PDB file of N, CA, C and O in Angstrom:
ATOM      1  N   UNK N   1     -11.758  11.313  14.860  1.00 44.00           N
ATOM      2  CA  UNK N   1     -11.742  11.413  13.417  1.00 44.00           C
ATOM      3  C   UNK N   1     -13.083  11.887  12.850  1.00 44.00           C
ATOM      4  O   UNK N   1     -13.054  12.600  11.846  1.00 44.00           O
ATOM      5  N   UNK N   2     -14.028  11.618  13.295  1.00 56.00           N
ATOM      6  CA  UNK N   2     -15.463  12.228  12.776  1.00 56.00           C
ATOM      7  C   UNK N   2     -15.531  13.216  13.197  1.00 56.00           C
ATOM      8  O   UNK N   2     -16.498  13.788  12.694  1.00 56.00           O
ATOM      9  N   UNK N   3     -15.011  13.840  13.915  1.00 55.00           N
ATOM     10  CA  UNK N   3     -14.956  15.033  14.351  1.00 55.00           C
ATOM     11  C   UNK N   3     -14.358  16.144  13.532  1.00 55.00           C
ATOM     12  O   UNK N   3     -14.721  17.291  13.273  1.00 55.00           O
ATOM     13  N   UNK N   4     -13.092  15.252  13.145  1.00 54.00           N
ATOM     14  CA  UNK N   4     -12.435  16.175  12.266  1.00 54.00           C
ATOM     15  C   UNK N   4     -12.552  16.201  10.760  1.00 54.00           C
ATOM     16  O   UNK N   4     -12.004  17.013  10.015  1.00 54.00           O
ATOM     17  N   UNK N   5     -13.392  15.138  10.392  1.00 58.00           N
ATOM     18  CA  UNK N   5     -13.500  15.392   8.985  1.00 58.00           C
ATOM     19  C   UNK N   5     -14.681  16.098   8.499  1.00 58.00           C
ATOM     20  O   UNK N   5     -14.494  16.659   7.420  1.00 58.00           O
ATOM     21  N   UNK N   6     -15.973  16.237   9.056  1.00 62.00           N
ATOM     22  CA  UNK N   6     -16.813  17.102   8.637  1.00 62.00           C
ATOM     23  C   UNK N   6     -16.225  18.277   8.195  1.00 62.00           C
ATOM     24  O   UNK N   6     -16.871  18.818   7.297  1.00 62.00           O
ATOM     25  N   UNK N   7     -14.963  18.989   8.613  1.00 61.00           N
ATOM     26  CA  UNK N   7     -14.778  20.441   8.531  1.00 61.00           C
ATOM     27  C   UNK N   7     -13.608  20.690   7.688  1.00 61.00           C
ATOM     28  O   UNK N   7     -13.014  21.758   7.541  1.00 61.00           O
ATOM     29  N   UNK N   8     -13.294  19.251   7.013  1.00 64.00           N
ATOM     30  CA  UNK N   8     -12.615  19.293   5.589  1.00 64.00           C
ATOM     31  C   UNK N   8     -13.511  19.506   4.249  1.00 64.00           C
ATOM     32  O   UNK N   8     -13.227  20.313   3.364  1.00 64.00           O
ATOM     33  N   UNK N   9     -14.869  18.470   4.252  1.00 69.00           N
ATOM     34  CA  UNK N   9     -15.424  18.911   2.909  1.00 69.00           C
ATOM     35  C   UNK N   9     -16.500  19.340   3.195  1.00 69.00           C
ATOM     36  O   UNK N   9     -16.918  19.542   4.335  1.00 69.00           O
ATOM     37  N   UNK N  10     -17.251  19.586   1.829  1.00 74.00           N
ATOM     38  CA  UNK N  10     -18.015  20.730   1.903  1.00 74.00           C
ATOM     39  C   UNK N  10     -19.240  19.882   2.143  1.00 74.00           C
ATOM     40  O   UNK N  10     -18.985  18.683   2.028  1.00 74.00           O
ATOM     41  N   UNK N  11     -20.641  20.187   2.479  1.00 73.00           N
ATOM     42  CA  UNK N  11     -21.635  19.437   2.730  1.00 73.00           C
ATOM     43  C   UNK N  11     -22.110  18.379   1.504  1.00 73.00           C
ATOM     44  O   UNK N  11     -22.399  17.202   1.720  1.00 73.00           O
ATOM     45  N   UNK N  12     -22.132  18.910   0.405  1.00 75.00           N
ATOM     46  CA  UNK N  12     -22.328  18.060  -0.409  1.00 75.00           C
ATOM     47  C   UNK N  12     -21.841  17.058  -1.062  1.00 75.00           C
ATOM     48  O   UNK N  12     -22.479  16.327  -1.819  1.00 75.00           O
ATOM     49  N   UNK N  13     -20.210  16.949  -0.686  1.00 76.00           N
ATOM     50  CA  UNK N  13     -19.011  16.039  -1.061  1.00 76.00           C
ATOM     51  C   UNK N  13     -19.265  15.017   0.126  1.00 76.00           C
ATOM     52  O   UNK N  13     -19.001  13.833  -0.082  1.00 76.00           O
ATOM     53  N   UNK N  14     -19.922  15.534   1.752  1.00 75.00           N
ATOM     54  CA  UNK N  14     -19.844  14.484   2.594  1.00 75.00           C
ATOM     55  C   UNK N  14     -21.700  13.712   2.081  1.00 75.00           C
ATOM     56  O   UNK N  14     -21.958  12.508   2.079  1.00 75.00           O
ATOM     57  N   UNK N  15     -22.243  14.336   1.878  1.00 76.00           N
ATOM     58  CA  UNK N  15     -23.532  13.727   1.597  1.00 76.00           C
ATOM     59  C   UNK N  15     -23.540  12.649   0.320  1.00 76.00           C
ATOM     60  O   UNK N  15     -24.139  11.574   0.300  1.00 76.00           O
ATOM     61  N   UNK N  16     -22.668  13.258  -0.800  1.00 82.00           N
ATOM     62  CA  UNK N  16     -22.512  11.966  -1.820  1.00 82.00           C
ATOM     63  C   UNK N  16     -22.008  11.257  -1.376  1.00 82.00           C
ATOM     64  O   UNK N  16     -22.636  10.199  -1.429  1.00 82.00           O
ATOM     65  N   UNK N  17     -20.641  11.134  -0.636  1.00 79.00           N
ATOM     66  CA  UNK N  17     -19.644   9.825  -0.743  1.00 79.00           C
ATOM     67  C   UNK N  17     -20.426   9.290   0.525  1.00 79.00           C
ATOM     68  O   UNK N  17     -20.091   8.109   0.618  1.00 79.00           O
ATOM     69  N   UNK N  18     -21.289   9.588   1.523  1.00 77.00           N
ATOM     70  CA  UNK N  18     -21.731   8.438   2.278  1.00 77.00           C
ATOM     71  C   UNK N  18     -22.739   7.377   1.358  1.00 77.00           C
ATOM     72  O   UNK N  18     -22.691   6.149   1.301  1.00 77.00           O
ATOM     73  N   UNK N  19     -23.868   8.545   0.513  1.00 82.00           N
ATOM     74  CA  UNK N  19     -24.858   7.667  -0.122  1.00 82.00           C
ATOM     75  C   UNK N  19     -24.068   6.571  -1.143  1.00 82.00           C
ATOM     76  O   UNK N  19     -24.561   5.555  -1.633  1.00 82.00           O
ATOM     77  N   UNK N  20     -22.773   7.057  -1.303  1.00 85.00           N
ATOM     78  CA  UNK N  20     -22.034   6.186  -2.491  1.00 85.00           C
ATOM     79  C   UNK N  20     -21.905   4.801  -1.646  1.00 85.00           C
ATOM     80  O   UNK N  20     -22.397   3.680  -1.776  1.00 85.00           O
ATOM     81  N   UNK N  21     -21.030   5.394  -0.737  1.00 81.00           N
ATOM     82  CA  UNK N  21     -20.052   3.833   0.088  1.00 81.00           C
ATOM     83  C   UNK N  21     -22.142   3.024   0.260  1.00 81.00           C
ATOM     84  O   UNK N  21     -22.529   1.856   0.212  1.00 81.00           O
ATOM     85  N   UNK N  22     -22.895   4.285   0.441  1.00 83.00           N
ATOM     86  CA  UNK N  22     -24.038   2.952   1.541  1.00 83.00           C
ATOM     87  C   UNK N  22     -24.189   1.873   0.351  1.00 83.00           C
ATOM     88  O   UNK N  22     -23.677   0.758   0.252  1.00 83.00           O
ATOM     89  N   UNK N  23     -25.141   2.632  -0.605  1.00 89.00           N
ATOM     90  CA  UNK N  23     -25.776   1.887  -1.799  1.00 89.00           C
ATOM     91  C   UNK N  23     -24.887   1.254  -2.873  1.00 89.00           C
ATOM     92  O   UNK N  23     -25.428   0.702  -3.831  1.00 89.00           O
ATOM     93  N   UNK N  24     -23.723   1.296  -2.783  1.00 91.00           N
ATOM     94  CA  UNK N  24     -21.949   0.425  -3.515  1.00 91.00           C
ATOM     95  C   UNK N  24     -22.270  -0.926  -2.758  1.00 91.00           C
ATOM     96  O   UNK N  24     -22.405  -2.049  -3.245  1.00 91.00           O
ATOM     97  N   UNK N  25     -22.370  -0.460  -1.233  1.00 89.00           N
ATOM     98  CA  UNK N  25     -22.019  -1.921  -0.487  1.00 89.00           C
ATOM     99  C   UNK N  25     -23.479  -2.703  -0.497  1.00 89.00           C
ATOM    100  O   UNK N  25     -23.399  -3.917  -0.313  1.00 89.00           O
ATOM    101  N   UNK N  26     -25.006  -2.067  -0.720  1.00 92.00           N
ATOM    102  CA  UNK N  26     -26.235  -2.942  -1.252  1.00 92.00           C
ATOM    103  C   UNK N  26     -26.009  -3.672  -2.288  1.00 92.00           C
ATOM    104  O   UNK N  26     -26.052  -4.900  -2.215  1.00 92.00           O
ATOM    105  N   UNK N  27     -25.714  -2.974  -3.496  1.00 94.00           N
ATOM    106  CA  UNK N  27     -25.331  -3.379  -4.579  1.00 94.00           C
ATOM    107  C   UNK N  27     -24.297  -4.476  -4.424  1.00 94.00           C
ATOM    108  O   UNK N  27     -24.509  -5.464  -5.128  1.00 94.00           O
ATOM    109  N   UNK N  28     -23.742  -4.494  -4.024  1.00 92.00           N
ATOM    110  CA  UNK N  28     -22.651  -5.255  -3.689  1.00 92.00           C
ATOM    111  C   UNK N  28     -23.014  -6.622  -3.054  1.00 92.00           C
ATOM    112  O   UNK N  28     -22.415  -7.644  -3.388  1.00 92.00           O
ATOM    113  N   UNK N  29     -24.147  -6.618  -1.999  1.00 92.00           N
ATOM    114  CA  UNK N  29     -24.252  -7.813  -1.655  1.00 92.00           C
ATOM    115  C   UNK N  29     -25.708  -7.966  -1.942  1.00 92.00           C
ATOM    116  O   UNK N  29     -26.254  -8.525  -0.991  1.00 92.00           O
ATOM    117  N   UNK N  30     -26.684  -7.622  -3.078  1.00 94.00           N
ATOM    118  CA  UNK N  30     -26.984  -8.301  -3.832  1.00 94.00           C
ATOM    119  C   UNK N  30     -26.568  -8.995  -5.197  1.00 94.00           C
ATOM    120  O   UNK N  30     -27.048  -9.855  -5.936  1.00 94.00           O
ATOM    121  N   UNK N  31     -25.622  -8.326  -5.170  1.00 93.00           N
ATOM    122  CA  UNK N  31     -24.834  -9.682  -6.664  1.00 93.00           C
ATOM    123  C   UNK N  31     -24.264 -10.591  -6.022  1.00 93.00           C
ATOM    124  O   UNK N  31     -23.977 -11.691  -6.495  1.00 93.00           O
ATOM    125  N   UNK N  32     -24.021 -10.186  -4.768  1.00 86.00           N
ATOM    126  CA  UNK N  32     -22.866 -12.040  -4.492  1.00 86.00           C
ATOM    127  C   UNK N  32     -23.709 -12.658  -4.035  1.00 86.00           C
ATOM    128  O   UNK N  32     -23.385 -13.820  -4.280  1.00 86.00           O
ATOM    129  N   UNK N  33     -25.295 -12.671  -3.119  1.00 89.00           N
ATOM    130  CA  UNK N  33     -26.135 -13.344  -2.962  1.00 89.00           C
ATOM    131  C   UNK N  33     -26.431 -13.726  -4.336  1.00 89.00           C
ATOM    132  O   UNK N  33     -26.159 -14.923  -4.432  1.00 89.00           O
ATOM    133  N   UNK N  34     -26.761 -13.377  -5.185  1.00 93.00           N
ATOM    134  CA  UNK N  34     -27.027 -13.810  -6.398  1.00 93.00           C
ATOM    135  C   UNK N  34     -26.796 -14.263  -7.098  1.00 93.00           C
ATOM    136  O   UNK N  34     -27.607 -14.845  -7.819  1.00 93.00           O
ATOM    137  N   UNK N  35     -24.852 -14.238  -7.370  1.00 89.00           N
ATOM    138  CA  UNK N  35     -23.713 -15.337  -7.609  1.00 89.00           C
ATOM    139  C   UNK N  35     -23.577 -16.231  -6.831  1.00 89.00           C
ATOM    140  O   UNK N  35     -22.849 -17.070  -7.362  1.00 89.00           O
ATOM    141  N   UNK N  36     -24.007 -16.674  -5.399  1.00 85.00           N
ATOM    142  CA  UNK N  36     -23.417 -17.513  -4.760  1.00 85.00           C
ATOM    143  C   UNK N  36     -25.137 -18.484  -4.833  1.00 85.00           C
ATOM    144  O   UNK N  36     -25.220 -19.707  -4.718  1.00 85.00           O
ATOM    145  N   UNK N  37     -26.068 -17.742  -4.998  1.00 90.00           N
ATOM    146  CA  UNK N  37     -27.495 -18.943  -5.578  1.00 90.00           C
ATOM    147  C   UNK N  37     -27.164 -19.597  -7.209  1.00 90.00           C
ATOM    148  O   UNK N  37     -27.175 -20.731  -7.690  1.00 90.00           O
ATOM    149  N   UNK N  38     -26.956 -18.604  -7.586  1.00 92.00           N
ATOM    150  CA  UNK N  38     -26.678 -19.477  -9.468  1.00 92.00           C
ATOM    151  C   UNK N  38     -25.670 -20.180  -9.032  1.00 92.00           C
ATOM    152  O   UNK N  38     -25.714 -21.246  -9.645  1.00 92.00           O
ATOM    153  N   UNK N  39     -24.323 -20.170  -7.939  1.00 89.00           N
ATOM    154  CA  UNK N  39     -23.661 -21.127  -8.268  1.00 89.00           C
ATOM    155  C   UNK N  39     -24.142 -22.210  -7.368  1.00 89.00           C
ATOM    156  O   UNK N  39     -23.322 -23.111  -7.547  1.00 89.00           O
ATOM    157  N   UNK N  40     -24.908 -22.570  -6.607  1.00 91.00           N
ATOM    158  CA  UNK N  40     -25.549 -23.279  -5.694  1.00 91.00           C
ATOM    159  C   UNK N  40     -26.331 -23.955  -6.626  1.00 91.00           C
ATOM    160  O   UNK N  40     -26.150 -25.171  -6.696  1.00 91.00           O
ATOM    161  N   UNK N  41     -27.147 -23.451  -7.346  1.00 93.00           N
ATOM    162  CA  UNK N  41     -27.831 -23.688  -8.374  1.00 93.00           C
ATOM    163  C   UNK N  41     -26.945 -24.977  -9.713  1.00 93.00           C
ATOM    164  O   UNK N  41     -27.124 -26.156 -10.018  1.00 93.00           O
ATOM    165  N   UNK N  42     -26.131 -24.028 -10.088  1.00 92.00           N
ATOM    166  CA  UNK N  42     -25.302 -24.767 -11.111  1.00 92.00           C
ATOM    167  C   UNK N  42     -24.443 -26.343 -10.684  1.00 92.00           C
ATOM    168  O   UNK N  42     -24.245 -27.409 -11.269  1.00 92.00           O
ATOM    169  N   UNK N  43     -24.157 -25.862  -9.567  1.00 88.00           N
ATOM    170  CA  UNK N  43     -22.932 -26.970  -9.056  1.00 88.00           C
ATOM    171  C   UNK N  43     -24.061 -28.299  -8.462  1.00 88.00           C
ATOM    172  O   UNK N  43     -23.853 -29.506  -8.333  1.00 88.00           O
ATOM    173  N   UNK N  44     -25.018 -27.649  -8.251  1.00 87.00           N
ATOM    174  CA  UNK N  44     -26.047 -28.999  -7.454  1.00 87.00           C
ATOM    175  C   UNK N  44     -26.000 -29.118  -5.700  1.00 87.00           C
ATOM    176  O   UNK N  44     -26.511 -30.030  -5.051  1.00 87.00           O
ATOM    177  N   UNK N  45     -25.585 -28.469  -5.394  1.00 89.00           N
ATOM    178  CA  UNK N  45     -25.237 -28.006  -3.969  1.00 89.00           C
ATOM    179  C   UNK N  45     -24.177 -26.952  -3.390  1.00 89.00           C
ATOM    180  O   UNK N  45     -23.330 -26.272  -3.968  1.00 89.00           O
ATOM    181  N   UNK N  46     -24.608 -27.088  -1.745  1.00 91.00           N
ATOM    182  CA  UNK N  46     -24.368 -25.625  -1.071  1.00 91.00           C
ATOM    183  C   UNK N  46     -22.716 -26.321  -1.064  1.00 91.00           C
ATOM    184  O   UNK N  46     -21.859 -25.653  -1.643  1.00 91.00           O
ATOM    185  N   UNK N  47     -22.373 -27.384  -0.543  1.00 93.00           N
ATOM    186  CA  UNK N  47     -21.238 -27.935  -0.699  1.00 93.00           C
ATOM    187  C   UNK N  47     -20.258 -27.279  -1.327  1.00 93.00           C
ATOM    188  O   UNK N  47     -19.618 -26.391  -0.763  1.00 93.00           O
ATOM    189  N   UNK N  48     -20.024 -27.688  -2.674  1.00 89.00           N
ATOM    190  CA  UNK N  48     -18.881 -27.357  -3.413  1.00 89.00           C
ATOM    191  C   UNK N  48     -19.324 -25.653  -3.756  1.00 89.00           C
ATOM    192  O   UNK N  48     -18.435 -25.014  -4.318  1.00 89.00           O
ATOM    193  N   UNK N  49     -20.309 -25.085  -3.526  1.00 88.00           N
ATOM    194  CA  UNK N  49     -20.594 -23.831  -4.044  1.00 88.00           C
ATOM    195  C   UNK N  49     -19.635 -22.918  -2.784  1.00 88.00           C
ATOM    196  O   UNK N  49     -19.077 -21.829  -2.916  1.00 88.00           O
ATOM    197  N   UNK N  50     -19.703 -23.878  -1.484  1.00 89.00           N
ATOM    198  CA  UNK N  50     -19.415 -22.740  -0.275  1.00 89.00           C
ATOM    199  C   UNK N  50     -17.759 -23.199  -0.722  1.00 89.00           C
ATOM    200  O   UNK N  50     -16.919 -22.300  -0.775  1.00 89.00           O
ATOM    201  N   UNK N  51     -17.503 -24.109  -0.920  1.00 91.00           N
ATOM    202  CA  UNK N  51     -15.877 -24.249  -1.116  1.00 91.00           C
ATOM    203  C   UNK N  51     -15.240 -23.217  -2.242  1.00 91.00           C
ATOM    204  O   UNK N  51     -14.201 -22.599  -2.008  1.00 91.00           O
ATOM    205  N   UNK N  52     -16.022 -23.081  -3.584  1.00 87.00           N
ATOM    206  CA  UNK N  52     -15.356 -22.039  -3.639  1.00 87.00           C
ATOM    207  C   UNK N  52     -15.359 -21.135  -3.839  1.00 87.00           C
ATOM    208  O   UNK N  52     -14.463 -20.536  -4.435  1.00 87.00           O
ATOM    209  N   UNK N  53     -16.646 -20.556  -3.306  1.00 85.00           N
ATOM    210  CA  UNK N  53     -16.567 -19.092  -2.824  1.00 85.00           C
ATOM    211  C   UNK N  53     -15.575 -19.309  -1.715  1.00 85.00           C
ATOM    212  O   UNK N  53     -14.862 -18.306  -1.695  1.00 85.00           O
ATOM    213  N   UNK N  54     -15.283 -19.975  -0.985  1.00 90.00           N
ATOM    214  CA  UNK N  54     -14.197 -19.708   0.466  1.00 90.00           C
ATOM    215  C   UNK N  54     -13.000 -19.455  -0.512  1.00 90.00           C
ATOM    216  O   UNK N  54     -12.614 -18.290  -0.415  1.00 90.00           O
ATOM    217  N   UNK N  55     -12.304 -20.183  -1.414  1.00 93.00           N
ATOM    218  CA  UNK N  55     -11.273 -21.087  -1.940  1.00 93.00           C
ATOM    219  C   UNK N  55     -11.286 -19.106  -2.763  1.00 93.00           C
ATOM    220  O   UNK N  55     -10.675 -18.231  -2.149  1.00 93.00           O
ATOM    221  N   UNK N  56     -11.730 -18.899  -3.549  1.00 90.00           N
ATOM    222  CA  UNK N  56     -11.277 -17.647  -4.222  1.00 90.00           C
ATOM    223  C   UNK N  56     -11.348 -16.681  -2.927  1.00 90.00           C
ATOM    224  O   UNK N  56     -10.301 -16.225  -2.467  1.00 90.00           O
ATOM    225  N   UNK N  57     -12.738 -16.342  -2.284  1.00 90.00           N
ATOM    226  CA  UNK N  57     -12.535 -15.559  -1.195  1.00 90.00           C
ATOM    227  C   UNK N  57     -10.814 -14.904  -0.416  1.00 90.00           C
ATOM    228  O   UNK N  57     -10.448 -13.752  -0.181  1.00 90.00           O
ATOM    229  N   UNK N  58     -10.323 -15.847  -0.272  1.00 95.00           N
ATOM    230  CA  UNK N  58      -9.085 -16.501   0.556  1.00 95.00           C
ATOM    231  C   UNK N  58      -7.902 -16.459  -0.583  1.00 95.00           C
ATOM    232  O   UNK N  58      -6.811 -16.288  -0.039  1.00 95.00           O
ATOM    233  N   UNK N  59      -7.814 -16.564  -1.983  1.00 95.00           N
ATOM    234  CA  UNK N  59      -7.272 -16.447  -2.882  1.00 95.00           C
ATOM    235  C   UNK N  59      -7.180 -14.510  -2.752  1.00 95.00           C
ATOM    236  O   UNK N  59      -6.250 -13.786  -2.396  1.00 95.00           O
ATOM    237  N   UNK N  60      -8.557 -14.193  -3.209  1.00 93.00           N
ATOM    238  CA  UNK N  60      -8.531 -12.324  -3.069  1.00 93.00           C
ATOM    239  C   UNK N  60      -7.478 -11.698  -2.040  1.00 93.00           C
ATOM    240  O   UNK N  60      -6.700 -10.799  -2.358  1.00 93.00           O
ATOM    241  N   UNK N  61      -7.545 -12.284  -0.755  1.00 91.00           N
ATOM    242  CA  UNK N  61      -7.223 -11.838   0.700  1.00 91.00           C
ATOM    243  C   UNK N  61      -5.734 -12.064   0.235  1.00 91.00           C
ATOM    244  O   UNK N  61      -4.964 -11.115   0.389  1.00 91.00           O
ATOM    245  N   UNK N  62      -5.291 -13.148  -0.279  1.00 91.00           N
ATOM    246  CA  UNK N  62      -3.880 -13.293  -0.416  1.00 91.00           C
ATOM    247  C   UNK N  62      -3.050 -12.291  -1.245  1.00 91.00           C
ATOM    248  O   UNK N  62      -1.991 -11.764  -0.904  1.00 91.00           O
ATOM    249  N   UNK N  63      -3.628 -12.151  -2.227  1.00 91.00           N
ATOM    250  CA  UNK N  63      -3.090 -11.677  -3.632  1.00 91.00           C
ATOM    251  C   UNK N  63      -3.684  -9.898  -2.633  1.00 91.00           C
ATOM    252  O   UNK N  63      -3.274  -8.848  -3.128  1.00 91.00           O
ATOM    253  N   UNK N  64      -4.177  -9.856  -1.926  1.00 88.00           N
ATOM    254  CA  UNK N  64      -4.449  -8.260  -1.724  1.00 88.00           C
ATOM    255  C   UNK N  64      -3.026  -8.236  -0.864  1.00 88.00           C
ATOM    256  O   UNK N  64      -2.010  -7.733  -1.346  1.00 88.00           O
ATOM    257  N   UNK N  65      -3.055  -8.736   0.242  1.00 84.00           N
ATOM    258  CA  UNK N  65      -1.715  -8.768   0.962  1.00 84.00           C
ATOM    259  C   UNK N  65      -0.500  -8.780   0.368  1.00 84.00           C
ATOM    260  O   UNK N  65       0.482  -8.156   0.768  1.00 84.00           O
ATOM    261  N   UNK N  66      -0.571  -9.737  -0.925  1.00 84.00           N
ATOM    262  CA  UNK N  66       0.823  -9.712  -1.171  1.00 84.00           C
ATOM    263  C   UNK N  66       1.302  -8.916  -2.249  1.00 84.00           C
ATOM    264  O   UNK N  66       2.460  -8.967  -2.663  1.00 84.00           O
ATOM    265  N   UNK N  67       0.327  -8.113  -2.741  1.00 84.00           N
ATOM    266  CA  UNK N  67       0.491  -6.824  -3.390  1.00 84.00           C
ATOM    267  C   UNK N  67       0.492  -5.485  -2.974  1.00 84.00           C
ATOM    268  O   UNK N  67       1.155  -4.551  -3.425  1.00 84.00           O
ATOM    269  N   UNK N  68      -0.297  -5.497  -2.094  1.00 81.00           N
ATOM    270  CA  UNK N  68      -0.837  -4.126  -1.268  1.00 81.00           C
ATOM    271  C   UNK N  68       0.272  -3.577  -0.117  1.00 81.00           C
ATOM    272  O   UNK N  68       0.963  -2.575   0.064  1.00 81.00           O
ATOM    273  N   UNK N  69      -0.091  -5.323   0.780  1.00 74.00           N
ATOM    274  CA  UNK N  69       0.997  -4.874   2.038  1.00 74.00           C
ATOM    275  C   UNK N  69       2.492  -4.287   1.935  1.00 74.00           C
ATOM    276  O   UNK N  69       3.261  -4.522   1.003  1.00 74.00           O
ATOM    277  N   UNK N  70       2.722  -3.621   2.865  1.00 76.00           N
ATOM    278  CA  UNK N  70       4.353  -3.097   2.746  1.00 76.00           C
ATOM    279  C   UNK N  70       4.987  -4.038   2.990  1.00 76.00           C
ATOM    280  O   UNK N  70       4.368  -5.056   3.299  1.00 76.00           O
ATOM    281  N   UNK N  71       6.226  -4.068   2.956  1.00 75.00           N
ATOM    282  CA  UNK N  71       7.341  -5.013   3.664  1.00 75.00           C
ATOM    283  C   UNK N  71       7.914  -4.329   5.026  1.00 75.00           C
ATOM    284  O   UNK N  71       8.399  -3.213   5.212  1.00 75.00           O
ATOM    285  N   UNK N  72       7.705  -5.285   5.797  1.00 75.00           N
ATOM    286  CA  UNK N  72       8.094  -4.642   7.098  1.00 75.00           C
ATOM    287  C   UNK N  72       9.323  -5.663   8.106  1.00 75.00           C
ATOM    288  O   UNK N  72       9.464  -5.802   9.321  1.00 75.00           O
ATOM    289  N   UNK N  73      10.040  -6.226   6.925  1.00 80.00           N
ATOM    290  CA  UNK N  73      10.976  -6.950   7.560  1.00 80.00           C
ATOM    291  C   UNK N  73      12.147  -6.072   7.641  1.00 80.00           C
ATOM    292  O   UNK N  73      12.470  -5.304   6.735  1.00 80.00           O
ATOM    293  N   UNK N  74      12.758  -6.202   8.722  1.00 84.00           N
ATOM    294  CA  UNK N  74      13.824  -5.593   9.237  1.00 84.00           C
ATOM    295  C   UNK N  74      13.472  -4.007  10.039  1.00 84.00           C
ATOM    296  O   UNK N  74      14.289  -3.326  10.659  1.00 84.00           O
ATOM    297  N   UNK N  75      11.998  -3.693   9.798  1.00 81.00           N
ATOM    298  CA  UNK N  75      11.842  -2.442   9.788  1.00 81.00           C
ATOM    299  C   UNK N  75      11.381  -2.254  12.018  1.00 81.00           C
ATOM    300  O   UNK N  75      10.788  -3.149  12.620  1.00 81.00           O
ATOM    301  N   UNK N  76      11.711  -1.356  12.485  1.00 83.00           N
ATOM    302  CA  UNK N  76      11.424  -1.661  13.965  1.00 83.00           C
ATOM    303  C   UNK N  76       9.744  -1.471  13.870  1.00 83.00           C
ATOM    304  O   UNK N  76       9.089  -1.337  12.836  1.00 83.00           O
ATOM    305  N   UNK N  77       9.234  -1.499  15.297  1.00 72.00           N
ATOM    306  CA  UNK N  77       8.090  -1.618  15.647  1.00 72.00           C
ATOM    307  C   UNK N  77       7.251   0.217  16.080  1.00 72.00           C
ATOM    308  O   UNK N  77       7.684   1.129  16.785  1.00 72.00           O
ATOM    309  N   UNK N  78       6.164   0.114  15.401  1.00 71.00           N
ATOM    310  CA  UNK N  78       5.803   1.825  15.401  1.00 71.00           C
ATOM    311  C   UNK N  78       5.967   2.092  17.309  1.00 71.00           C
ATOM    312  O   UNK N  78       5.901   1.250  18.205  1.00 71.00           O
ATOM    313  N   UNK N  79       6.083   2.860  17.352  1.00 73.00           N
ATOM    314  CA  UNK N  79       5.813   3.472  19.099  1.00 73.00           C
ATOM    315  C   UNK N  79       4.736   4.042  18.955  1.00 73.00           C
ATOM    316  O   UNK N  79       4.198   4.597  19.913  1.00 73.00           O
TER     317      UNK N  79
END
């Protein structure tokens, strides 16, 4: 696959969307370090702060699956 996608876009479409995905996903985990200290902060411990970051975490994962995923009942198995 890396092989084959360089020779779909043009150099400068592959040079933005890497710098995008890199510095999206920095950005990204400096706010939840940063949400998950204020709430460490707020709640009075790592305790209930790690519960629910897990507790929504695990909430996200669900609600992505059970919107996103296909239904694959009854359907056979890929070959």
């Amino acid at each position: 696959m890396p092989i084959y996608m360089p020779e779909l876009f043009p150099t400068s479409g592959r040079a933005t969307a890497i710098s995008t995905v890199f510095n999206s996903a920095r950005i990204a985990g400096a706010l939840v370090t940063l949400g998950t200290g204020m709430l460490i902060s707020l709640l009075g411990g790592i305790t209930a702060a790690a519960t629910i970051v897990g507790v929504v975490m695990y909430a996200i994962a669900i609600a992505t699956v059970w919107f996103v995923g296909p239904e694959t009942k009854g359907q056979p198995l890929p070959r």
